Amino acid sequence: MTEEGILNKVETPRPVGVLIGIGSMEKRVLIPRQEIQSKVKDLARRISSDYAGKEPILIGILNGVVFFFAELVMSLSIPSKIDFIRVSSYGSSKASSGTIHLVKDLELPVKGQDLIVVEDIVDTGLTLNYLVRNLKSREPASLKICALIDKTERREQEVAIDYCGFKVQEGFIVGYGLDYAEQYRYLPDIWVLTE
Ligand code: IMP
């Protein structure tokens, strides 16, 4: 991971109109777009090799995963199916409520299927622990986890991440689908908010 390209919001390469109203929070680029793209290709290569001859179902955890999920799935060299699940999120806060609710369930049957759960960021580990328990009870043939970012400092429940993009220790991360109170998802790079 690089600390290069440190910018503030005024220098973000987006049309001025898009920047109006994003608040006074400072932020700096943590992982530039090019580094994200190359990491996604690496992950896709590993998954394609591990699942050669199979057709896994990739399960994206909405909403933050959307850009990562799309790039990952399109970079695979094996056939796959896709589905989405949504759980209750942080709302407008940077702290988890600690209670996970299923808001949108899968639509494909998963019994006997190879599942890869794709998450944008693992923080406390509560979301993935809940989902792994929930999905395992549906008797898939296998279940693995792919996460773009493993944020370790606040981990409360262990999560075995089979395919991990980047490890960061702390900080609130936005961009590339990740939000803070629904802001910043559209940014193509990954940023860290600074107070
Ligand atoms: P966990 O249940 O605490 O592991 O949190 C997982 C979910 O929290 C992710 O899918 C994100 O929606 C959200 N989250 C945790 N940390 C961050 C962050 O730094 N930026 C944006 N969302 C985050």
CSV table of C-alpha atoms and ligand atoms in Angstrom, one decimal:
chain,number,residue,atom,x,y,z
A,1,MET,CA,0.0,0.0,0.0
A,2,THR,CA,1.3,3.5,-0.7
A,3,GLU,CA,0.9,6.8,1.1
A,4,GLU,CA,1.7,8.7,-2.1
A,5,GLY,CA,-0.7,11.1,-3.8
A,6,ILE,CA,-1.9,12.7,-0.6
A,7,LEU,CA,-4.7,15.0,-1.5
A,8,ASN,CA,-7.5,16.8,0.1
A,9,LYS,CA,-11.0,17.0,-1.2
A,10,VAL,CA,-10.5,20.2,-3.1
A,11,GLU,CA,-8.0,18.5,-5.3
A,12,THR,CA,-10.1,15.4,-6.0
A,13,PRO,CA,-10.4,15.0,-9.8
A,14,ARG,CA,-14.2,15.3,-10.0
A,15,PRO,CA,-16.5,17.9,-11.4
A,16,VAL,CA,-16.9,20.8,-9.0
A,17,GLY,CA,-20.7,20.3,-8.9
A,18,VAL,CA,-20.1,16.8,-7.4
A,19,LEU,CA,-18.0,18.1,-4.6
A,20,ILE,CA,-20.5,20.7,-3.3
A,21,GLY,CA,-22.1,19.6,0.0
A,22,ILE,CA,-19.6,16.7,0.9
A,23,GLY,CA,-19.0,18.4,4.2
A,24,SER,CA,-15.9,19.6,6.0
A,25,MET,CA,-14.3,16.2,6.7
A,26,GLU,CA,-10.7,16.0,5.4
A,27,LYS,CA,-9.5,12.9,3.6
A,28,ARG,CA,-6.4,11.7,1.8
A,29,VAL,CA,-5.8,9.0,-0.8
A,30,LEU,CA,-4.8,5.7,0.9
A,31,ILE,CA,-4.9,3.3,-2.1
A,32,PRO,CA,-4.8,4.8,-5.6
A,33,ARG,CA,-7.1,3.4,-8.3
A,34,GLN,CA,-4.2,1.7,-10.2
A,35,GLU,CA,-3.1,-0.2,-7.1
A,36,ILE,CA,-6.7,-1.3,-6.5
A,37,GLN,CA,-7.0,-2.6,-10.1
A,38,SER,CA,-3.9,-4.6,-9.9
A,39,LYS,CA,-4.9,-6.1,-6.6
A,40,VAL,CA,-8.3,-7.1,-7.9
A,41,LYS,CA,-6.6,-8.8,-10.9
A,42,ASP,CA,-4.4,-10.8,-8.5
A,43,LEU,CA,-7.4,-11.9,-6.4
A,44,ALA,CA,-9.3,-12.9,-9.6
A,45,ARG,CA,-6.3,-14.9,-10.8
A,46,ARG,CA,-6.1,-16.8,-7.4
A,47,ILE,CA,-9.8,-17.5,-7.3
A,48,SER,CA,-9.9,-18.6,-11.0
A,49,SER,CA,-7.0,-21.1,-10.3
A,50,ASP,CA,-8.6,-22.4,-7.1
A,51,TYR,CA,-12.0,-22.9,-8.7
A,52,ALA,CA,-10.8,-24.3,-12.1
A,53,GLY,CA,-13.5,-26.6,-13.5
A,54,LYS,CA,-16.1,-25.2,-11.1
A,55,GLU,CA,-18.8,-22.5,-11.3
A,56,PRO,CA,-18.9,-20.8,-7.9
A,57,ILE,CA,-21.6,-18.4,-6.8
A,58,LEU,CA,-20.1,-15.1,-5.8
A,59,ILE,CA,-22.2,-13.4,-3.1
A,60,GLY,CA,-21.8,-9.6,-2.8
A,61,ILE,CA,-22.7,-7.9,0.4
A,62,LEU,CA,-24.5,-4.7,-0.6
A,63,ASN,CA,-24.0,-1.7,-0.9
A,64,GLY,CA,-20.3,-1.0,-0.4
A,65,VAL,CA,-19.1,-4.0,-2.4
A,66,VAL,CA,-20.6,-3.0,-5.8
A,67,PHE,CA,-17.5,-1.7,-7.6
A,68,PHE,CA,-15.1,-4.2,-6.2
A,69,PHE,CA,-17.6,-7.0,-6.9
A,70,ALA,CA,-18.1,-6.0,-10.5
A,71,GLU,CA,-14.4,-5.7,-11.3
A,72,LEU,CA,-13.6,-9.0,-9.5
A,73,VAL,CA,-16.3,-11.0,-11.3
A,74,MET,CA,-15.4,-9.6,-14.7
A,75,SER,CA,-11.7,-10.4,-14.1
A,76,LEU,CA,-12.3,-14.1,-13.4
A,77,SER,CA,-11.4,-16.5,-16.1
A,78,ILE,CA,-13.9,-19.1,-15.0
A,79,PRO,CA,-17.7,-19.1,-15.3
A,80,SER,CA,-19.5,-17.9,-12.2
A,81,LYS,CA,-23.0,-16.9,-10.9
A,82,ILE,CA,-23.7,-13.8,-8.9
A,83,ASP,CA,-26.1,-13.0,-6.1
A,84,PHE,CA,-26.4,-10.3,-3.5
A,85,ILE,CA,-27.3,-10.1,0.2
A,86,ARG,CA,-27.7,-7.0,2.4
A,87,VAL,CA,-27.5,-6.6,6.1
A,88,SER,CA,-28.2,-3.6,8.3
A,89,SER,CA,-25.4,-1.1,8.2
A,90,TYR,CA,-23.7,1.6,10.2
A,91,GLY,CA,-26.4,4.2,9.3
A,92,SER,CA,-24.9,7.6,9.6
A,93,SER,CA,-22.3,6.8,12.2
A,94,LYS,CA,-18.7,5.5,12.0
A,95,ALA,CA,-19.4,3.0,14.8
A,96,SER,CA,-21.3,-0.3,14.3
A,97,SER,CA,-24.5,-0.8,16.2
A,98,GLY,CA,-23.4,-4.3,16.9
A,99,THR,CA,-26.7,-5.8,15.8
A,100,ILE,CA,-26.9,-7.4,12.4
A,101,HIS,CA,-30.2,-7.8,10.5
A,102,LEU,CA,-30.8,-9.4,7.1
A,103,VAL,CA,-32.3,-6.7,4.9
A,104,LYS,CA,-32.2,-8.4,1.6
A,105,ASP,CA,-31.7,-12.2,1.1
A,106,LEU,CA,-30.2,-14.2,-1.7
A,107,GLU,CA,-32.3,-15.2,-4.6
A,108,LEU,CA,-30.4,-18.2,-5.9
A,109,PRO,CA,-30.6,-21.6,-4.0
A,110,VAL,CA,-27.2,-22.3,-2.5
A,111,LYS,CA,-27.5,-25.8,-1.2
A,112,GLY,CA,-24.6,-27.9,-2.6
A,113,GLN,CA,-23.0,-24.9,-4.4
A,114,ASP,CA,-19.5,-23.4,-4.0
A,115,LEU,CA,-20.0,-20.0,-2.4
A,116,ILE,CA,-17.5,-17.1,-2.3
A,117,VAL,CA,-18.8,-14.3,-0.1
A,118,VAL,CA,-17.4,-11.0,-1.2
A,119,GLU,CA,-17.1,-8.1,1.3
A,120,ASP,CA,-15.7,-4.6,0.9
A,121,ILE,CA,-14.2,-4.2,4.3
A,122,VAL,CA,-14.0,-6.4,7.5
A,123,ASP,CA,-13.9,-4.3,10.7
A,124,THR,CA,-15.3,-5.9,13.9
A,125,GLY,CA,-16.0,-9.1,12.0
A,126,LEU,CA,-19.6,-9.2,13.2
A,127,THR,CA,-21.2,-9.0,9.8
A,128,LEU,CA,-19.2,-11.8,8.3
A,129,ASN,CA,-19.6,-14.0,11.3
A,130,TYR,CA,-23.3,-13.6,11.1
A,131,LEU,CA,-23.4,-14.2,7.4
A,132,VAL,CA,-21.1,-17.3,7.5
A,133,ARG,CA,-23.3,-18.9,10.2
A,134,ASN,CA,-26.4,-18.0,8.2
A,135,LEU,CA,-25.1,-19.3,4.9
A,136,LYS,CA,-23.5,-22.5,6.3
A,137,SER,CA,-26.9,-23.4,7.7
A,138,ARG,CA,-28.1,-23.6,4.0
A,139,GLU,CA,-25.6,-26.5,3.4
A,140,PRO,CA,-23.4,-25.1,0.5
A,141,ALA,CA,-20.7,-27.5,-0.8
A,142,SER,CA,-18.1,-24.9,0.3
A,143,LEU,CA,-17.9,-21.4,1.5
A,144,LYS,CA,-14.9,-19.0,1.2
A,145,ILE,CA,-14.5,-15.3,2.0
A,146,CYS,CA,-12.9,-12.6,-0.2
A,147,ALA,CA,-12.5,-9.1,1.3
A,148,LEU,CA,-10.9,-6.1,-0.3
A,149,ILE,CA,-9.8,-4.6,3.0
A,150,ASP,CA,-9.1,-6.3,6.3
A,151,LYS,CA,-9.1,-3.6,9.0
A,152,THR,CA,-7.7,-5.2,12.1
A,153,GLU,CA,-7.8,-2.8,15.0
A,154,ARG,CA,-11.4,-3.2,16.1
A,155,ARG,CA,-11.8,-6.9,15.4
A,156,GLU,CA,-14.1,-8.5,17.9
A,157,GLN,CA,-14.8,-11.9,16.2
A,158,GLU,CA,-12.2,-13.8,14.2
A,159,VAL,CA,-12.9,-14.1,10.5
A,160,ALA,CA,-10.9,-16.4,8.2
A,161,ILE,CA,-10.4,-14.4,5.1
A,162,ASP,CA,-9.4,-16.7,2.2
A,163,TYR,CA,-8.7,-13.9,-0.3
A,164,CYS,CA,-7.6,-10.6,1.2
A,165,GLY,CA,-6.8,-7.5,-0.8
A,166,PHE,CA,-5.3,-5.0,1.6
A,167,LYS,CA,-4.7,-5.0,5.3
A,168,VAL,CA,-5.0,-1.7,7.2
A,169,GLN,CA,-4.8,-1.3,10.9
A,170,GLU,CA,-7.2,1.6,11.5
A,171,GLY,CA,-9.0,4.6,10.1
A,172,PHE,CA,-12.4,5.2,8.5
A,173,ILE,CA,-12.1,4.3,4.8
A,174,VAL,CA,-14.2,5.7,2.0
A,175,GLY,CA,-14.4,5.6,-1.8
A,176,TYR,CA,-14.6,2.8,-4.3
A,177,GLY,CA,-18.0,1.9,-3.0
A,178,LEU,CA,-17.3,2.6,0.7
A,179,ASP,CA,-19.3,5.3,2.3
A,180,TYR,CA,-19.5,7.5,5.4
A,181,ALA,CA,-23.2,8.3,5.9
A,182,GLU,CA,-23.8,7.6,2.2
A,183,GLN,CA,-21.1,10.1,1.1
A,184,TYR,CA,-18.0,9.4,-1.0
A,185,ARG,CA,-19.0,6.0,-2.6
A,186,TYR,CA,-18.5,7.4,-6.1
A,187,LEU,CA,-14.7,8.1,-5.6
A,188,PRO,CA,-12.6,5.9,-7.8
A,189,ASP,CA,-9.7,5.7,-5.3
A,190,ILE,CA,-9.7,4.5,-1.6
A,191,TRP,CA,-9.4,7.4,0.9
A,192,VAL,CA,-9.1,7.6,4.6
A,193,LEU,CA,-11.0,10.2,6.6
A,194,THR,CA,-9.0,12.4,8.8
A,195,GLU,CA,-10.5,14.5,11.6
B,1,IMP,P1,-18.0,-5.3,10.6
B,1,IMP,O1,-19.3,-6.0,10.9
B,1,IMP,O2,-17.7,-4.4,11.8
B,1,IMP,O3,-16.9,-6.2,10.2
B,1,IMP,O4,-18.3,-4.2,9.5
B,1,IMP,C1,-18.4,-4.5,8.2
B,1,IMP,C2,-19.2,-3.4,7.5
B,1,IMP,O5,-19.0,-2.2,8.2
B,1,IMP,C3,-18.7,-3.2,6.1
B,1,IMP,O6,-19.3,-3.9,5.2
B,1,IMP,C4,-18.9,-1.7,5.9
B,1,IMP,O7,-20.2,-1.5,5.4
B,1,IMP,C5,-18.8,-1.1,7.3
B,1,IMP,N1,-17.5,-0.5,7.6
B,1,IMP,C6,-16.6,-0.9,8.5
B,1,IMP,N2,-15.5,-0.1,8.5
B,1,IMP,C7,-15.7,0.8,7.5
B,1,IMP,C8,-14.9,1.8,7.0
B,1,IMP,O8,-13.8,2.1,7.4
B,1,IMP,N3,-15.5,2.5,6.0
B,1,IMP,C9,-16.7,2.3,5.5
B,1,IMP,N4,-17.5,1.3,5.9
B,1,IMP,C10,-17.0,0.5,6.9
